[in-house]
Coordinates of C-alpha atoms in Angstrom, one line a residue:
Chain A
E1 CA 51.0 136.2 139.4
P2 CA 48.7 133.0 140.3
E3 CA 50.3 130.3 142.2
V4 CA 49.2 127.0 143.3
T5 CA 48.7 126.7 147.4
Q6 CA 49.4 124.4 149.0
T7 CA 48.0 123.7 153.3
P8 CA 49.3 123.2 156.0
S9 CA 52.6 123.9 155.3
H10 CA 53.8 120.7 157.7
Q11 CA 52.1 118.1 159.2
V12 CA 53.3 116.0 161.5
T13 CA 51.4 112.2 161.9
Q14 CA 51.8 109.4 163.9
M15 CA 52.6 105.9 162.4
G16 CA 49.5 104.6 161.1
Q17 CA 47.7 107.8 160.5
E18 CA 45.9 109.1 158.1
V19 CA 46.9 112.6 156.8
I20 CA 44.8 114.6 153.3
L21 CA 47.3 117.0 151.9
H22 CA 45.6 120.0 150.2
C23 CA 46.0 122.0 146.9
V24 CA 43.9 124.8 145.6
P25 CA 46.0 124.7 141.5
I26 CA 46.6 127.7 139.3
S27 CA 42.9 129.2 138.7
N28 CA 42.6 128.3 134.7
H29 CA 45.4 125.0 134.9
L30 CA 43.4 121.2 133.7
Y31 CA 46.7 119.5 134.7
F32 CA 47.5 118.4 138.6
Y33 CA 50.5 116.3 139.5
W34 CA 51.7 114.5 143.2
Y35 CA 55.3 114.6 143.7
R36 CA 57.7 114.6 146.8
Q37 CA 60.4 114.7 148.2
I38 CA 62.1 113.2 150.8
L39 CA 65.2 115.6 153.0
G40 CA 68.6 115.7 150.2
Q41 CA 66.9 113.5 147.8
K42 CA 65.2 113.4 144.4
V43 CA 62.1 115.4 143.9
E44 CA 60.2 112.4 142.7
F45 CA 57.2 112.1 140.5
L46 CA 53.9 110.2 142.2
V47 CA 50.8 110.7 140.5
S48 CA 48.8 112.9 137.7
F49 CA 45.5 114.0 137.4
Y50 CA 43.1 115.5 134.4
N51 CA 39.9 115.0 133.5
N52 CA 38.7 113.6 137.5
E53 CA 40.8 110.8 136.7
I54 CA 43.9 109.6 138.0
S55 CA 46.3 110.3 134.1
E56 CA 49.9 108.2 134.9
K57 CA 51.4 107.0 139.0
S58 CA 54.6 105.6 139.8
E59 CA 55.7 102.6 141.5
I60 CA 55.6 104.4 145.0
F61 CA 52.3 105.7 144.6
D62 CA 50.7 102.7 145.8
D63 CA 47.5 101.4 147.1
Q64 CA 47.9 103.1 150.3
F65 CA 47.5 106.9 148.3
S66 CA 45.4 108.3 146.5
V67 CA 43.9 111.5 144.9
E68 CA 40.5 113.6 145.0
R69 CA 39.1 117.0 143.6
P70 CA 36.4 117.2 145.4
D71 CA 36.0 119.9 144.0
G72 CA 36.0 123.5 141.5
S73 CA 38.9 124.1 142.7
N74 CA 41.0 121.4 145.4
F75 CA 43.1 119.0 145.0
T76 CA 43.6 116.2 147.5
L77 CA 46.3 113.7 148.3
K78 CA 45.6 111.0 150.5
I79 CA 47.3 108.6 152.0
R80 CA 45.9 105.9 154.3
S81 CA 47.9 104.4 156.6
T82 CA 51.0 106.8 156.7
K83 CA 54.9 104.9 157.5
L84 CA 58.3 106.3 158.8
E85 CA 59.1 106.6 155.3
D86 CA 56.1 108.6 153.7
S87 CA 58.1 111.4 155.6
A88 CA 59.1 114.2 152.6
M89 CA 58.1 117.8 151.2
Y90 CA 55.4 117.1 149.5
F91 CA 54.4 119.0 146.5
C92 CA 52.0 119.9 144.7
A93 CA 52.0 121.1 140.9
S94 CA 49.7 122.2 138.2
T95 CA 50.0 123.1 134.1
T96 CA 47.3 125.1 131.6
S97 CA 47.7 121.5 129.1
G98 CA 49.5 118.1 129.4
E99 CA 52.2 119.1 126.3
A100 CA 55.2 121.2 126.2
S101 CA 53.7 124.0 129.4
P102 CA 56.3 124.2 132.6
L103 CA 54.7 122.8 135.7
H104 CA 53.7 125.4 138.6
F105 CA 54.8 123.7 141.6
G106 CA 53.3 125.3 145.5
N107 CA 55.7 125.7 148.0
G108 CA 54.7 122.2 149.6
T109 CA 53.8 120.2 153.1
R110 CA 56.3 119.2 154.6
L111 CA 54.4 115.9 156.6
T112 CA 57.1 114.1 159.5
V113 CA 55.4 110.7 160.2
T114 CA 56.3 109.5 164.0
Chain B
G1 CA 78.5 103.5 156.6
E2 CA 76.0 103.5 153.5
S3 CA 75.1 107.2 152.6
V4 CA 72.0 108.5 152.8
G5 CA 71.2 111.8 150.6
L6 CA 72.5 112.7 147.6
H7 CA 75.7 114.9 148.1
L8 CA 74.7 118.2 145.4
P9 CA 77.5 119.5 143.1
T10 CA 78.4 122.7 144.2
L11 CA 79.4 126.2 141.6
S12 CA 79.8 129.3 144.2
V13 CA 80.7 132.4 141.6
Q14 CA 81.4 136.6 142.5
E15 CA 78.2 138.5 142.0
G16 CA 78.1 139.8 138.5
D17 CA 80.1 136.9 137.3
N18 CA 78.5 133.9 134.6
S19 CA 77.0 131.2 135.8
I20 CA 76.9 128.0 133.8
I21 CA 75.5 125.3 135.7
N22 CA 75.8 121.6 133.6
C23 CA 73.3 118.0 133.0
A24 CA 73.4 114.9 131.9
Y25 CA 70.2 113.2 131.5
S26 CA 69.8 109.5 130.2
N27 CA 66.3 109.3 128.1
S28 CA 66.5 108.8 124.3
A29 CA 63.2 110.1 124.2
S30 CA 63.3 113.1 126.4
D31 CA 60.9 115.9 124.5
Y32 CA 60.9 118.9 126.7
F33 CA 62.9 120.2 129.3
I34 CA 63.1 122.4 132.1
W35 CA 65.1 124.2 134.7
Y36 CA 63.5 124.5 138.2
K37 CA 64.9 126.7 141.1
Q38 CA 64.6 125.7 144.4
E39 CA 65.0 127.7 147.5
S40 CA 65.5 126.5 151.4
G41 CA 62.1 125.5 152.6
K42 CA 60.0 127.0 149.0
G43 CA 58.8 124.9 145.7
P44 CA 60.2 124.1 142.5
Q45 CA 60.0 128.2 140.4
F46 CA 60.0 127.6 136.7
I47 CA 62.9 129.3 135.1
I48 CA 63.4 128.3 131.6
D49 CA 62.1 125.8 129.7
I50 CA 63.4 124.3 125.9
R51 CA 61.5 121.6 123.1
S52 CA 64.0 119.1 122.2
N53 CA 63.6 121.2 118.5
M54 CA 65.1 124.0 119.9
D55 CA 69.6 124.1 120.8
K56 CA 68.7 127.3 122.3
R57 CA 66.4 129.0 124.2
Q58 CA 66.6 132.9 126.4
G59 CA 64.9 134.5 128.6
Q60 CA 65.3 137.3 131.4
R61 CA 69.1 136.3 132.1
V62 CA 68.6 132.8 131.3
T63 CA 69.7 131.5 128.7
V64 CA 69.9 127.2 128.5
L65 CA 71.7 125.3 125.5
L66 CA 70.3 122.1 125.0
N67 CA 72.9 119.0 123.2
K68 CA 70.5 116.6 121.8
T69 CA 74.0 114.1 120.6
V70 CA 75.2 114.3 124.2
K71 CA 72.2 114.2 125.9
H72 CA 73.4 117.2 127.7
L73 CA 71.7 120.1 129.1
S74 CA 73.1 123.6 130.2
L75 CA 71.7 126.9 132.3
Q76 CA 74.0 130.1 132.2
I77 CA 72.9 132.9 134.2
A78 CA 74.1 136.6 132.9
A79 CA 75.3 138.6 136.2
T80 CA 74.2 136.5 138.9
Q81 CA 73.2 138.2 141.9
P82 CA 72.9 137.0 145.3
G83 CA 68.7 136.2 144.8
D84 CA 70.2 133.4 142.2
S85 CA 71.7 131.5 145.8
A86 CA 69.9 127.9 145.3
V87 CA 69.5 124.5 144.0
Y88 CA 68.7 124.6 140.6
F89 CA 67.5 120.9 138.4
C90 CA 66.9 120.2 136.0
A91 CA 64.0 117.9 134.5
E92 CA 62.9 116.3 131.4
T93 CA 59.7 114.4 130.3
P94 CA 59.4 112.5 127.0
S95 CA 56.4 113.4 124.4
G96 CA 52.9 111.7 125.8
S97 CA 54.4 111.1 129.5
A98 CA 51.2 113.7 130.6
R99 CA 54.0 115.7 131.9
Q100 CA 55.8 112.9 134.2
L101 CA 58.7 114.9 135.3
T102 CA 61.7 113.2 136.2
F103 CA 64.3 115.5 138.3
G104 CA 67.9 115.6 138.6
S105 CA 69.6 116.1 141.4
G106 CA 70.4 119.2 141.2
T107 CA 73.5 121.5 141.7
Q108 CA 73.4 124.6 144.6
L109 CA 74.7 127.3 143.6
T110 CA 76.1 130.2 146.1
V111 CA 76.6 133.0 145.0
L112 CA 79.9 135.5 146.7
P113 CA 79.4 139.3 147.4

């Protein structure tokens, strides 16, 4: 069964550094998402992406965050200057359509900011 | 001191018994609901979904019930197995939202041998 692939599985970075998290969505999917889950808390929406542009973003997704689909298969999340509170699991997800189709999630990247 | 993180509701069932996991949602505009299973160290895994024009949907060993009147969703797992042990989340989204899911706080299901 096709799956969403995320790399790396664990990223450690120092506060103030830039990080890029990588995702390869399922190949025939058109809608892409980033969510995050701080340890012990709910999964939270960050951003949705369709047709090479952001569709929606949450309050968490401030100017420090950006997303990009640099080619036909990758979907990246960049955090420009990491803060301690950015430490979390970051999940990429994709779906075939924007209506009534389930999101399929990757296994996440654990980001630790020290 | 301030509590950090969620205290997940827990449900323990004997292997072979049926499990019922409940979820209350708050957004009356939500029209699509999904149950996810999350095992330790993994991402949410899709189990079953239901649209607001239905009140019941069945899958393999799982059934989702939707009560829009009281904004309540439940997941029933038949003949629970050890591999079902995980955290279960309901998620909701209103129409036209490009599928911005709002997740519930989750229930930890433990299957006892």
